[in-house]
């Protein structure tokens, strides 16, 4: 799935229709996808794109949620000087503003249970380190097709959760709070 994609026919669980369920200030009927889904077989390794530290890790058990998730905080203060193609190729003002903000949080969702087992807040993560593995349907939030949901935020999350989808009415604010992951991944579509 793409970032900024309206998935009005995909999200059928109550989780996405709940006007009472607020995550990081977002609520309502949520259909606009704010991350990128990268598919692969169950057990596919998921790697850190930069040096960072674990912000939080946990399990979101509701049907359609993330299942096992790890959130990593990254300090990008040296990213522009050290970048050797890890960060996306775009050279625009929004991407440069992200680097100058210095800190960025990345959520890696739909992982297997071993991915969160020994993850502790503050734990150091090295660039290229395996953060986790793609989980099966019984541990990834109930998604039949294994994938990792990769999402960025410029604000520290309250927990190991972020709204992977927001309401269309919140699109403008969400695109600022949750930058397009192609900033890191490059132009994959």
C-alpha positions as a Markdown table, in Angstrom:
| # | Residue | x | y | z |
|---|---|---|---|---|
| 1 | Unk | 0.0 | 0.0 | 0.0 |
| 2 | Unk | 1.0 | 3.5 | -0.8 |
| 3 | Unk | 1.3 | 6.6 | 1.4 |
| 4 | Unk | -1.6 | 9.1 | 1.1 |
| 5 | Unk | -3.8 | 6.4 | -0.5 |
| 6 | Unk | -7.5 | 6.5 | 0.3 |
| 7 | Unk | -8.5 | 2.9 | 1.1 |
| 8 | Unk | -12.2 | 3.3 | 1.8 |
| 9 | Unk | -13.0 | -0.2 | 0.7 |
| 10 | Unk | -10.2 | -2.0 | 2.5 |
| 11 | Unk | -10.6 | -1.1 | 6.2 |
| 12 | Unk | -13.7 | -3.0 | 7.4 |
| 13 | Unk | -12.9 | -3.6 | 11.1 |
| 14 | Unk | -14.4 | -1.4 | 13.8 |
| 15 | Unk | -11.0 | -0.1 | 14.6 |
| 16 | Unk | -11.1 | 2.2 | 11.5 |
| 17 | Unk | -14.7 | 3.3 | 12.1 |
| 18 | Unk | -14.4 | 4.2 | 15.7 |
| 19 | Unk | -15.0 | 7.9 | 16.4 |
| 20 | Unk | -13.9 | 7.4 | 20.0 |
| 21 | Unk | -10.5 | 5.8 | 19.3 |
| 22 | Unk | -8.0 | 8.7 | 19.3 |
| 23 | Unk | -4.3 | 8.0 | 18.5 |
| 24 | Unk | -1.9 | 10.8 | 18.7 |
| 25 | Unk | -4.7 | 13.3 | 18.3 |
| 26 | Unk | -6.4 | 11.6 | 15.3 |
| 27 | Unk | -9.8 | 10.0 | 15.4 |
| 28 | Unk | -12.9 | 9.4 | 13.2 |
| 29 | Unk | -13.5 | 7.1 | 10.3 |
| 30 | Unk | -9.9 | 6.5 | 9.1 |
| 31 | Unk | -9.3 | 5.5 | 5.4 |
| 32 | Unk | -6.3 | 7.5 | 4.3 |
| 33 | Unk | -3.1 | 5.3 | 4.6 |
| 34 | Unk | -0.1 | 7.2 | 6.2 |
| 35 | Unk | 2.7 | 4.7 | 5.7 |
| 36 | Unk | 4.0 | 2.3 | 3.1 |
| 37 | Unk | 3.3 | -1.4 | 3.1 |
| 38 | Unk | 6.2 | -3.6 | 1.9 |
| 39 | Unk | 5.2 | -7.2 | 1.3 |
| 40 | Unk | 7.2 | -10.4 | 1.6 |
| 41 | Unk | 7.0 | -13.9 | 3.0 |
| 42 | Unk | 6.5 | -14.5 | 6.7 |
| 43 | Unk | 9.8 | -14.2 | 8.5 |
| 44 | Unk | 11.3 | -11.7 | 6.0 |
| 45 | Unk | 13.9 | -9.6 | 7.9 |
| 46 | Unk | 13.2 | -5.9 | 8.5 |
| 47 | Unk | 16.2 | -3.7 | 8.8 |
| 48 | Unk | 16.9 | -0.3 | 10.4 |
| 49 | Unk | 17.8 | 2.4 | 7.9 |
| 50 | Unk | 20.0 | 4.4 | 10.3 |
| 51 | Unk | 21.5 | 4.3 | 13.8 |
| 52 | Unk | 18.8 | 4.9 | 16.4 |
| 53 | Unk | 17.3 | 3.7 | 19.6 |
| 54 | Unk | 14.1 | 1.9 | 20.5 |
| 55 | Unk | 11.4 | 4.4 | 21.5 |
| 56 | Unk | 8.8 | 1.7 | 22.2 |
| 57 | Unk | 7.7 | -1.8 | 21.3 |
| 58 | Unk | 4.5 | -3.7 | 21.9 |
| 59 | Unk | 1.5 | -5.6 | 20.7 |
| 60 | Unk | -1.7 | -4.1 | 19.3 |
| 61 | Unk | -4.1 | -7.1 | 19.3 |
| 62 | Unk | -7.2 | -5.6 | 17.6 |
| 63 | Unk | -8.2 | -7.1 | 14.2 |
| 64 | Unk | -6.8 | -4.8 | 11.5 |
| 65 | Unk | -4.2 | -3.2 | 13.9 |
| 66 | Unk | -0.4 | -3.6 | 13.7 |
| 67 | Unk | 0.0 | -6.7 | 15.8 |
| 68 | Unk | 3.6 | -6.6 | 17.0 |
| 69 | Unk | 5.3 | -3.3 | 16.4 |
| 70 | Unk | 8.7 | -1.5 | 17.1 |
| 71 | Unk | 9.1 | 2.3 | 17.0 |
| 72 | Unk | 12.7 | 3.6 | 16.6 |
| 73 | Unk | 13.8 | 7.1 | 17.2 |
| 74 | Unk | 16.4 | 8.4 | 14.8 |
| 75 | Unk | 18.8 | 11.4 | 15.1 |
| 76 | Unk | 19.3 | 12.6 | 11.5 |
| 77 | Unk | 21.7 | 15.5 | 12.5 |
| 78 | Unk | 24.5 | 14.0 | 10.5 |
| 79 | Unk | 22.4 | 12.4 | 7.8 |
| 80 | Unk | 23.1 | 15.0 | 5.1 |
| 81 | Unk | 26.8 | 14.7 | 5.5 |
| 82 | Unk | 26.9 | 10.9 | 5.8 |
| 83 | Unk | 24.2 | 9.9 | 3.4 |
| 84 | Unk | 25.4 | 7.4 | 0.8 |
| 85 | Unk | 22.0 | 6.7 | -0.8 |
| 86 | Unk | 20.2 | 5.5 | 2.3 |
| 87 | Unk | 17.9 | 8.5 | 2.4 |
| 88 | Unk | 15.7 | 9.2 | -0.5 |
| 89 | Unk | 16.9 | 10.9 | -3.6 |
| 90 | Unk | 14.5 | 13.9 | -3.5 |
| 91 | Unk | 16.2 | 17.2 | -2.9 |
| 92 | Unk | 13.2 | 19.3 | -1.9 |
| 93 | Unk | 12.5 | 21.8 | 0.9 |
| 94 | Unk | 10.2 | 19.4 | 2.8 |
| 95 | Unk | 12.9 | 16.6 | 2.9 |
| 96 | Unk | 15.6 | 19.1 | 3.9 |
| 97 | Unk | 13.3 | 20.4 | 6.6 |
| 98 | Unk | 13.0 | 16.8 | 8.0 |
| 99 | Unk | 16.8 | 16.5 | 8.2 |
| 100 | Unk | 17.1 | 19.8 | 9.9 |
| 101 | Unk | 14.5 | 18.7 | 12.5 |
| 102 | Unk | 17.1 | 16.2 | 13.5 |
| 103 | Unk | 14.8 | 13.7 | 15.1 |
| 104 | Unk | 12.4 | 11.3 | 13.4 |
| 105 | Unk | 10.5 | 8.3 | 14.6 |
| 106 | Unk | 9.8 | 5.2 | 12.4 |
| 107 | Unk | 7.1 | 2.6 | 13.1 |
| 108 | Unk | 7.7 | -0.9 | 11.9 |
| 109 | Unk | 4.4 | -2.8 | 12.2 |
| 110 | Unk | 2.9 | -6.2 | 11.5 |
| 111 | Unk | 6.0 | -8.0 | 12.8 |
| 112 | Unk | 6.3 | -11.4 | 14.4 |
| 113 | Unk | 6.2 | -12.0 | 18.2 |
| 114 | Unk | 10.0 | -12.5 | 18.5 |
| 115 | Unk | 10.5 | -8.9 | 17.1 |
| 116 | Unk | 9.1 | -7.3 | 20.3 |
| 117 | Unk | 10.2 | -10.0 | 22.9 |
| 118 | Unk | 13.5 | -8.4 | 24.0 |
| 119 | Unk | 13.0 | -4.8 | 22.8 |
| 120 | Unk | 13.4 | -2.2 | 25.5 |
| 121 | Unk | 13.0 | 1.6 | 25.3 |
| 122 | Unk | 16.4 | 3.2 | 24.9 |
| 123 | Unk | 18.0 | 0.1 | 23.3 |
| 124 | Unk | 20.5 | 1.1 | 20.7 |
| 125 | Unk | 19.9 | 0.1 | 17.1 |
| 126 | Unk | 22.6 | 0.1 | 14.4 |
| 127 | Unk | 22.1 | 1.0 | 10.8 |
| 128 | Unk | 21.4 | -2.3 | 8.9 |
| 129 | Unk | 20.5 | -4.2 | 12.1 |
| 130 | Unk | 17.5 | -6.5 | 11.9 |
| 131 | Unk | 14.7 | -4.9 | 13.8 |
| 132 | Unk | 12.2 | -7.7 | 13.3 |
| 133 | Unk | 10.6 | -10.1 | 10.9 |
| 134 | Unk | 7.3 | -10.0 | 9.0 |
| 135 | Unk | 4.6 | -11.7 | 11.1 |
| 136 | Unk | 2.0 | -14.3 | 10.1 |
| 137 | Unk | -1.8 | -13.6 | 10.3 |
| 138 | Unk | -2.1 | -14.7 | 13.9 |
| 139 | Unk | 0.5 | -12.2 | 15.1 |
| 140 | Unk | 0.4 | -9.3 | 12.6 |
| 141 | Unk | -3.1 | -7.9 | 13.3 |
| 142 | Unk | -4.9 | -10.4 | 11.2 |
| 143 | Unk | -3.6 | -9.4 | 7.8 |
| 144 | Unk | -3.6 | -12.3 | 5.4 |
| 145 | Unk | -0.8 | -11.0 | 3.2 |
| 146 | Unk | 2.4 | -10.6 | 5.2 |
| 147 | Unk | 4.0 | -7.1 | 5.1 |
| 148 | Unk | 5.7 | -4.5 | 7.1 |
| 149 | Unk | 3.9 | -1.2 | 7.6 |
| 150 | Unk | 6.7 | 1.5 | 7.6 |
| 151 | Unk | 5.6 | 5.0 | 8.8 |
| 152 | Unk | 7.5 | 8.1 | 9.8 |
| 153 | Unk | 6.5 | 10.9 | 12.2 |
| 154 | Unk | 8.1 | 14.2 | 13.2 |
| 155 | Unk | 6.5 | 14.1 | 16.7 |
| 156 | Unk | 7.3 | 11.6 | 19.4 |
| 157 | Unk | 4.5 | 9.1 | 19.6 |
| 158 | Unk | 2.7 | 8.6 | 22.9 |
| 159 | Unk | 3.1 | 4.8 | 22.8 |
| 160 | Unk | 4.1 | 2.1 | 20.3 |
| 161 | Unk | 1.1 | 3.1 | 18.2 |
| 162 | Unk | 0.5 | 5.6 | 15.4 |
| 163 | Unk | -2.6 | 6.0 | 13.3 |
| 164 | Unk | -1.7 | 4.0 | 10.2 |
| 165 | Unk | -4.7 | 5.6 | 8.6 |
| 166 | Unk | -6.4 | 8.9 | 9.2 |
| 167 | Unk | -9.7 | 10.5 | 8.2 |
| 168 | Unk | -9.7 | 12.4 | 4.9 |
| 169 | Unk | -10.6 | 15.5 | 6.8 |
| 170 | Unk | -7.3 | 15.3 | 8.6 |
| 171 | Unk | -5.2 | 14.8 | 5.5 |
| 172 | Unk | -3.3 | 18.2 | 5.4 |
| 173 | Unk | -2.2 | 17.9 | 9.0 |
| 174 | Unk | -1.4 | 14.2 | 8.8 |
| 175 | Unk | 0.9 | 14.8 | 5.8 |
| 176 | Unk | 3.0 | 17.1 | 7.9 |
| 177 | Unk | 3.0 | 14.9 | 11.0 |
| 178 | Unk | 3.6 | 11.7 | 9.0 |
| 179 | Unk | 6.0 | 12.5 | 6.1 |
| 180 | Unk | 5.9 | 10.2 | 3.1 |
| 181 | Unk | 8.3 | 7.2 | 3.8 |
| 182 | Unk | 9.8 | 7.6 | 0.4 |
| 183 | Unk | 11.9 | 10.3 | 2.0 |
| 184 | Unk | 13.8 | 7.3 | 3.4 |
| 185 | Unk | 12.9 | 4.5 | 1.0 |
| 186 | Unk | 13.4 | 6.5 | -2.2 |
| 187 | Unk | 11.1 | 6.5 | -5.2 |
| 188 | Unk | 9.8 | 3.0 | -5.0 |
| 189 | Unk | 6.6 | 3.9 | -6.9 |
